[in-house]
Amino acid sequence: MSDILERLAEVVESRKAGDPESSYVARLFARGEDAILKKIGEEATETVLAAKDGDRLRIVGETADLWFHCLIMLASYGLRPADVLAELRRREGISGVDEKAARADDLRAQSERKRK
C-alpha cells in the first residue's frame, strides 16, 4: 500500500511547481494553504455523506479523493506518506484510550514548559 502512496507523493512533488493552467496540483499550490485545506474539508464531507448513504463504490471513490488531497497537504508541509505511516506504526498495538491519554499528557507538559 505504501508504494502507491509514495508514487502519488512523487507525482504531487513533480507537479506542485508546475503550470497552474495545466496542472490541478499546481493550481491548488498556487492558491495557497487555505485552498488546500478547504479542499480537504470538502472531500472529508463528501466521504462522510457517501458513508451515510452506504454507497460502497462512492465511499471508495470519495476516500481516494480525500487521501489524494491529504497527500497534497502533506507535501505543502514538506511531509511524506512515510511520516504518517511511521506514526501509525508507532501507535500500532496501543489502546486508543491510552494513546489519547498520552497525547493529552504531552500537551500538558508542553504547555507547562511554555509557561516557565
mmCIF file of N, CA, C and O in Angstrom, residues 19-80:
data_model
loop_
_atom_site.group_PDB
_atom_site.id
_atom_site.type_symbol
_atom_site.label_atom_id
_atom_site.label_comp_id
_atom_site.label_asym_id
_atom_site.label_seq_id
_atom_site.Cartn_x
_atom_site.Cartn_y
_atom_site.Cartn_z
ATOM 1 N N ASP A 19 2.659 24.420 -14.044
ATOM 2 C CA ASP A 19 1.786 25.457 -14.594
ATOM 3 C C ASP A 19 0.367 25.272 -14.054
ATOM 4 O O ASP A 19 -0.278 24.258 -14.331
ATOM 5 N N PRO A 20 -0.140 26.243 -13.295
ATOM 6 C CA PRO A 20 -1.497 26.124 -12.760
ATOM 7 C C PRO A 20 -2.575 26.004 -13.827
ATOM 8 O O PRO A 20 -3.667 25.529 -13.543
ATOM 9 N N GLU A 21 -2.260 26.421 -15.037
ATOM 10 C CA GLU A 21 -3.238 26.312 -16.125
ATOM 11 C C GLU A 21 -3.393 24.874 -16.606
ATOM 12 O O GLU A 21 -4.441 24.507 -17.138
ATOM 13 N N SER A 22 -2.350 24.063 -16.404
ATOM 14 C CA SER A 22 -2.400 22.700 -16.930
ATOM 15 C C SER A 22 -2.305 21.621 -15.850
ATOM 16 O O SER A 22 -2.392 20.435 -16.161
ATOM 17 N N SER A 23 -2.125 22.002 -14.593
ATOM 18 C CA SER A 23 -1.987 21.025 -13.512
ATOM 19 C C SER A 23 -2.888 21.391 -12.340
ATOM 20 O O SER A 23 -2.765 22.479 -11.761
ATOM 21 N N TYR A 24 -3.767 20.467 -11.993
ATOM 22 C CA TYR A 24 -4.654 20.672 -10.843
ATOM 23 C C TYR A 24 -3.845 20.846 -9.561
ATOM 24 O O TYR A 24 -4.149 21.728 -8.740
ATOM 25 N N VAL A 25 -2.813 20.018 -9.384
ATOM 26 C CA VAL A 25 -1.970 20.110 -8.187
ATOM 27 C C VAL A 25 -1.296 21.480 -8.129
ATOM 28 O O VAL A 25 -1.312 22.148 -7.086
ATOM 29 N N ALA A 26 -0.718 21.923 -9.229
ATOM 30 C CA ALA A 26 -0.068 23.229 -9.274
ATOM 31 C C ALA A 26 -1.074 24.339 -8.980
ATOM 32 O O ALA A 26 -0.751 25.317 -8.290
ATOM 33 N N ARG A 27 -2.299 24.183 -9.466
ATOM 34 C CA ARG A 27 -3.330 25.187 -9.226
ATOM 35 C C ARG A 27 -3.638 25.293 -7.728
ATOM 36 O O ARG A 27 -3.756 26.403 -7.189
ATOM 37 N N LEU A 28 -3.753 24.153 -7.060
ATOM 38 C CA LEU A 28 -4.009 24.192 -5.620
ATOM 39 C C LEU A 28 -2.855 24.853 -4.868
ATOM 40 O O LEU A 28 -3.071 25.679 -3.979
ATOM 41 N N PHE A 29 -1.621 24.487 -5.234
ATOM 42 C CA PHE A 29 -0.466 25.101 -4.576
ATOM 43 C C PHE A 29 -0.421 26.599 -4.840
ATOM 44 O O PHE A 29 -0.089 27.383 -3.948
ATOM 45 N N ALA A 30 -0.765 27.014 -6.047
ATOM 46 C CA ALA A 30 -0.764 28.437 -6.380
ATOM 47 C C ALA A 30 -1.804 29.200 -5.567
ATOM 48 O O ALA A 30 -1.588 30.359 -5.219
ATOM 49 N N ARG A 31 -2.893 28.557 -5.263
ATOM 50 C CA ARG A 31 -3.952 29.210 -4.484
ATOM 51 C C ARG A 31 -3.606 29.287 -3.000
ATOM 52 O O ARG A 31 -4.238 30.038 -2.258
ATOM 53 N N GLY A 32 -2.670 28.447 -2.555
ATOM 54 C CA GLY A 32 -2.187 28.541 -1.180
ATOM 55 C C GLY A 32 -2.792 27.538 -0.215
ATOM 56 O O GLY A 32 -3.665 26.745 -0.550
ATOM 57 N N GLU A 33 -2.293 27.646 1.004
ATOM 58 C CA GLU A 33 -2.650 26.708 2.069
ATOM 59 C C GLU A 33 -4.155 26.646 2.320
ATOM 60 O O GLU A 33 -4.716 25.560 2.468
ATOM 61 N N ASP A 34 -4.808 27.793 2.388
ATOM 62 C CA ASP A 34 -6.245 27.792 2.672
ATOM 63 C C ASP A 34 -7.027 27.006 1.629
ATOM 64 O O ASP A 34 -7.972 26.284 1.968
ATOM 65 N N ALA A 35 -6.647 27.125 0.367
ATOM 66 C CA ALA A 35 -7.341 26.391 -0.696
ATOM 67 C C ALA A 35 -7.137 24.888 -0.547
ATOM 68 O O ALA A 35 -8.070 24.100 -0.741
ATOM 69 N N ILE A 36 -5.923 24.500 -0.187
ATOM 70 C CA ILE A 36 -5.637 23.076 0.010
ATOM 71 C C ILE A 36 -6.451 22.539 1.182
ATOM 72 O O ILE A 36 -7.094 21.486 1.083
ATOM 73 N N LEU A 37 -6.448 23.265 2.289
ATOM 74 C CA LEU A 37 -7.169 22.808 3.480
ATOM 75 C C LEU A 37 -8.679 22.814 3.261
ATOM 76 O O LEU A 37 -9.380 21.900 3.718
ATOM 77 N N LYS A 38 -9.176 23.796 2.533
ATOM 78 C CA LYS A 38 -10.601 23.837 2.217
ATOM 79 C C LYS A 38 -10.991 22.620 1.385
ATOM 80 O O LYS A 38 -12.042 22.015 1.601
ATOM 81 N N LYS A 39 -10.136 22.253 0.448
ATOM 82 C CA LYS A 39 -10.418 21.089 -0.402
ATOM 83 C C LYS A 39 -10.460 19.814 0.431
ATOM 84 O O LYS A 39 -11.314 18.946 0.197
ATOM 85 N N ILE A 40 -9.580 19.701 1.411
ATOM 86 C CA ILE A 40 -9.624 18.526 2.290
ATOM 87 C C ILE A 40 -10.946 18.490 3.047
ATOM 88 O O ILE A 40 -11.571 17.431 3.177
ATOM 89 N N GLY A 41 -11.396 19.642 3.541
ATOM 90 C CA GLY A 41 -12.684 19.698 4.228
ATOM 91 C C GLY A 41 -13.824 19.264 3.326
ATOM 92 O O GLY A 41 -14.707 18.505 3.743
ATOM 93 N N GLU A 42 -13.810 19.724 2.090
ATOM 94 C CA GLU A 42 -14.848 19.339 1.130
ATOM 95 C C GLU A 42 -14.831 17.837 0.881
ATOM 96 O O GLU A 42 -15.885 17.184 0.874
ATOM 97 N N GLU A 43 -13.630 17.304 0.665
ATOM 98 C CA GLU A 43 -13.520 15.868 0.376
ATOM 99 C C GLU A 43 -13.906 15.025 1.591
ATOM 100 O O GLU A 43 -14.526 13.958 1.450
ATOM 101 N N ALA A 44 -13.568 15.502 2.781
ATOM 102 C CA ALA A 44 -13.952 14.773 4.001
ATOM 103 C C ALA A 44 -15.468 14.746 4.141
ATOM 104 O O ALA A 44 -16.054 13.700 4.465
ATOM 105 N N THR A 45 -16.100 15.863 3.860
ATOM 106 C CA THR A 45 -17.561 15.936 3.932
ATOM 107 C C THR A 45 -18.191 14.993 2.910
ATOM 108 O O THR A 45 -19.146 14.264 3.236
ATOM 109 N N GLU A 46 -17.668 14.989 1.696
ATOM 110 C CA GLU A 46 -18.197 14.090 0.667
ATOM 111 C C GLU A 46 -18.014 12.628 1.058
ATOM 112 O O GLU A 46 -18.883 11.787 0.790
ATOM 113 N N THR A 47 -16.918 12.326 1.716
ATOM 114 C CA THR A 47 -16.670 10.952 2.176
ATOM 115 C C THR A 47 -17.687 10.555 3.235
ATOM 116 O O THR A 47 -18.256 9.452 3.196
ATOM 117 N N VAL A 48 -17.945 11.446 4.170
ATOM 118 C CA VAL A 48 -18.936 11.173 5.220
ATOM 119 C C VAL A 48 -20.323 10.981 4.609
ATOM 120 O O VAL A 48 -21.051 10.046 4.977
ATOM 121 N N LEU A 49 -20.690 11.830 3.668
ATOM 122 C CA LEU A 49 -22.007 11.709 3.034
ATOM 123 C C LEU A 49 -22.132 10.388 2.278
ATOM 124 O O LEU A 49 -23.187 9.743 2.321
ATOM 125 N N ALA A 50 -21.068 9.981 1.611
ATOM 126 C CA ALA A 50 -21.095 8.693 0.900
ATOM 127 C C ALA A 50 -21.274 7.547 1.893
ATOM 128 O O ALA A 50 -22.043 6.605 1.641
ATOM 129 N N ALA A 51 -20.600 7.648 3.024
ATOM 130 C CA ALA A 51 -20.721 6.604 4.048
ATOM 131 C C ALA A 51 -22.138 6.589 4.631
ATOM 132 O O ALA A 51 -22.709 5.513 4.857
ATOM 133 N N LYS A 52 -22.688 7.765 4.864
ATOM 134 C CA LYS A 52 -24.060 7.828 5.392
ATOM 135 C C LYS A 52 -25.053 7.197 4.423
ATOM 136 O O LYS A 52 -26.027 6.588 4.838
ATOM 137 N N ASP A 53 -24.786 7.332 3.119
ATOM 138 C CA ASP A 53 -25.653 6.730 2.106
ATOM 139 C C ASP A 53 -25.405 5.234 1.962
ATOM 140 O O ASP A 53 -26.218 4.540 1.352
ATOM 141 N N GLY A 54 -24.279 4.747 2.484
ATOM 142 C CA GLY A 54 -23.959 3.326 2.392
ATOM 143 C C GLY A 54 -23.551 2.877 1.002
ATOM 144 O O GLY A 54 -23.555 1.684 0.708
ATOM 145 N N ASP A 55 -23.185 3.815 0.152
ATOM 146 C CA ASP A 55 -22.804 3.508 -1.226
ATOM 147 C C ASP A 55 -21.318 3.130 -1.249
ATOM 148 O O ASP A 55 -20.443 3.991 -1.250
ATOM 149 N N ARG A 56 -21.045 1.839 -1.265
ATOM 150 C CA ARG A 56 -19.665 1.342 -1.134
ATOM 151 C C ARG A 56 -18.740 1.869 -2.228
ATOM 152 O O ARG A 56 -17.609 2.259 -1.956
ATOM 153 N N LEU A 57 -19.207 1.893 -3.450
ATOM 154 C CA LEU A 57 -18.377 2.375 -4.553
ATOM 155 C C LEU A 57 -18.055 3.863 -4.373
ATOM 156 O O LEU A 57 -16.914 4.291 -4.573
ATOM 157 N N ARG A 58 -19.055 4.626 -3.983
ATOM 158 C CA ARG A 58 -18.838 6.062 -3.750
ATOM 159 C C ARG A 58 -17.939 6.296 -2.534
ATOM 160 O O ARG A 58 -17.120 7.219 -2.534
ATOM 161 N N ILE A 59 -18.070 5.460 -1.506
ATOM 162 C CA ILE A 59 -17.196 5.572 -0.328
ATOM 163 C C ILE A 59 -15.743 5.417 -0.752
ATOM 164 O O ILE A 59 -14.874 6.204 -0.362
ATOM 165 N N VAL A 60 -15.473 4.419 -1.572
ATOM 166 C CA VAL A 60 -14.099 4.188 -2.042
ATOM 167 C C VAL A 60 -13.613 5.374 -2.869
ATOM 168 O O VAL A 60 -12.494 5.870 -2.670
ATOM 169 N N GLY A 61 -14.429 5.835 -3.791
ATOM 170 C CA GLY A 61 -14.034 6.960 -4.639
ATOM 171 C C GLY A 61 -13.786 8.230 -3.850
ATOM 172 O O GLY A 61 -12.786 8.931 -4.066
ATOM 173 N N GLU A 62 -14.668 8.536 -2.909
ATOM 174 C CA GLU A 62 -14.502 9.752 -2.109
ATOM 175 C C GLU A 62 -13.307 9.630 -1.166
ATOM 176 O O GLU A 62 -12.599 10.618 -0.932
ATOM 177 N N THR A 63 -13.076 8.442 -0.637
ATOM 178 C CA THR A 63 -11.905 8.240 0.220
ATOM 179 C C THR A 63 -10.628 8.412 -0.588
ATOM 180 O O THR A 63 -9.654 9.013 -0.111
ATOM 181 N N ALA A 64 -10.623 7.927 -1.825
ATOM 182 C CA ALA A 64 -9.454 8.125 -2.693
ATOM 183 C C ALA A 64 -9.221 9.615 -2.927
ATOM 184 O O ALA A 64 -8.073 10.087 -2.869
ATOM 185 N N ASP A 65 -10.287 10.370 -3.158
ATOM 186 C CA ASP A 65 -10.152 11.825 -3.327
ATOM 187 C C ASP A 65 -9.581 12.467 -2.066
ATOM 188 O O ASP A 65 -8.687 13.315 -2.131
ATOM 189 N N LEU A 66 -10.101 12.049 -0.917
ATOM 190 C CA LEU A 66 -9.631 12.602 0.354
ATOM 191 C C LEU A 66 -8.156 12.286 0.567
ATOM 192 O O LEU A 66 -7.365 13.174 0.930
ATOM 193 N N TRP A 67 -7.773 11.047 0.350
ATOM 194 C CA TRP A 67 -6.368 10.661 0.535
ATOM 195 C C TRP A 67 -5.463 11.454 -0.406
ATOM 196 O O TRP A 67 -4.397 11.904 -0.013
ATOM 197 N N PHE A 68 -5.890 11.608 -1.668
ATOM 198 C CA PHE A 68 -5.069 12.353 -2.618
ATOM 199 C C PHE A 68 -4.861 13.791 -2.138
ATOM 200 O O PHE A 68 -3.744 14.313 -2.166
ATOM 201 N N HIS A 69 -5.930 14.419 -1.681
ATOM 202 C CA HIS A 69 -5.794 15.791 -1.210
ATOM 203 C C HIS A 69 -4.983 15.867 0.084
ATOM 204 O O HIS A 69 -4.293 16.860 0.322
ATOM 205 N N CYS A 70 -5.029 14.831 0.891
ATOM 206 C CA CYS A 70 -4.161 14.779 2.076
ATOM 207 C C CYS A 70 -2.692 14.680 1.656
ATOM 208 O O CYS A 70 -1.815 15.276 2.304
ATOM 209 N N LEU A 71 -2.398 13.966 0.572
ATOM 210 C CA LEU A 71 -1.024 13.923 0.055
ATOM 211 C C LEU A 71 -0.565 15.308 -0.372
ATOM 212 O O LEU A 71 0.586 15.693 -0.150
ATOM 213 N N ILE A 72 -1.463 16.073 -0.973
ATOM 214 C CA ILE A 72 -1.133 17.442 -1.373
ATOM 215 C C ILE A 72 -0.841 18.283 -0.127
ATOM 216 O O ILE A 72 0.140 19.027 -0.084
ATOM 217 N N MET A 73 -1.675 18.152 0.891
ATOM 218 C CA MET A 73 -1.462 18.889 2.134
ATOM 219 C C MET A 73 -0.140 18.499 2.786
ATOM 220 O O MET A 73 0.630 19.362 3.214
ATOM 221 N N LEU A 74 0.145 17.208 2.847
ATOM 222 C CA LEU A 74 1.418 16.756 3.422
ATOM 223 C C LEU A 74 2.592 17.388 2.677
ATOM 224 O O LEU A 74 3.532 17.901 3.297
ATOM 225 N N ALA A 75 2.524 17.376 1.359
ATOM 226 C CA ALA A 75 3.602 17.950 0.550
ATOM 227 C C ALA A 75 3.770 19.441 0.824
ATOM 228 O O ALA A 75 4.892 19.955 0.827
ATOM 229 N N SER A 76 2.670 20.117 1.115
ATOM 230 C CA SER A 76 2.764 21.555 1.380
ATOM 231 C C SER A 76 3.513 21.839 2.677
ATOM 232 O O SER A 76 4.023 22.945 2.869
ATOM 233 N N TYR A 77 3.607 20.846 3.548
ATOM 234 C CA TYR A 77 4.343 20.987 4.806
ATOM 235 C C TYR A 77 5.671 20.227 4.788
ATOM 236 O O TYR A 77 6.299 20.049 5.833
ATOM 237 N N GLY A 78 6.068 19.762 3.607
ATOM 238 C CA GLY A 78 7.334 19.034 3.497
ATOM 239 C C GLY A 78 7.288 17.644 4.107
ATOM 240 O O GLY A 78 8.319 17.101 4.494
ATOM 241 N N LEU A 79 6.102 17.073 4.179
ATOM 242 C CA LEU A 79 5.928 15.736 4.750
ATOM 243 C C LEU A 79 5.627 14.725 3.654
ATOM 244 O O LEU A 79 5.207 15.090 2.557
ATOM 245 N N ARG A 80 5.818 13.459 3.977
ATOM 246 C CA ARG A 80 5.598 12.362 3.027
ATOM 247 C C ARG A 80 4.666 11.327 3.655
ATOM 248 O O ARG A 80 4.492 11.297 4.878
#
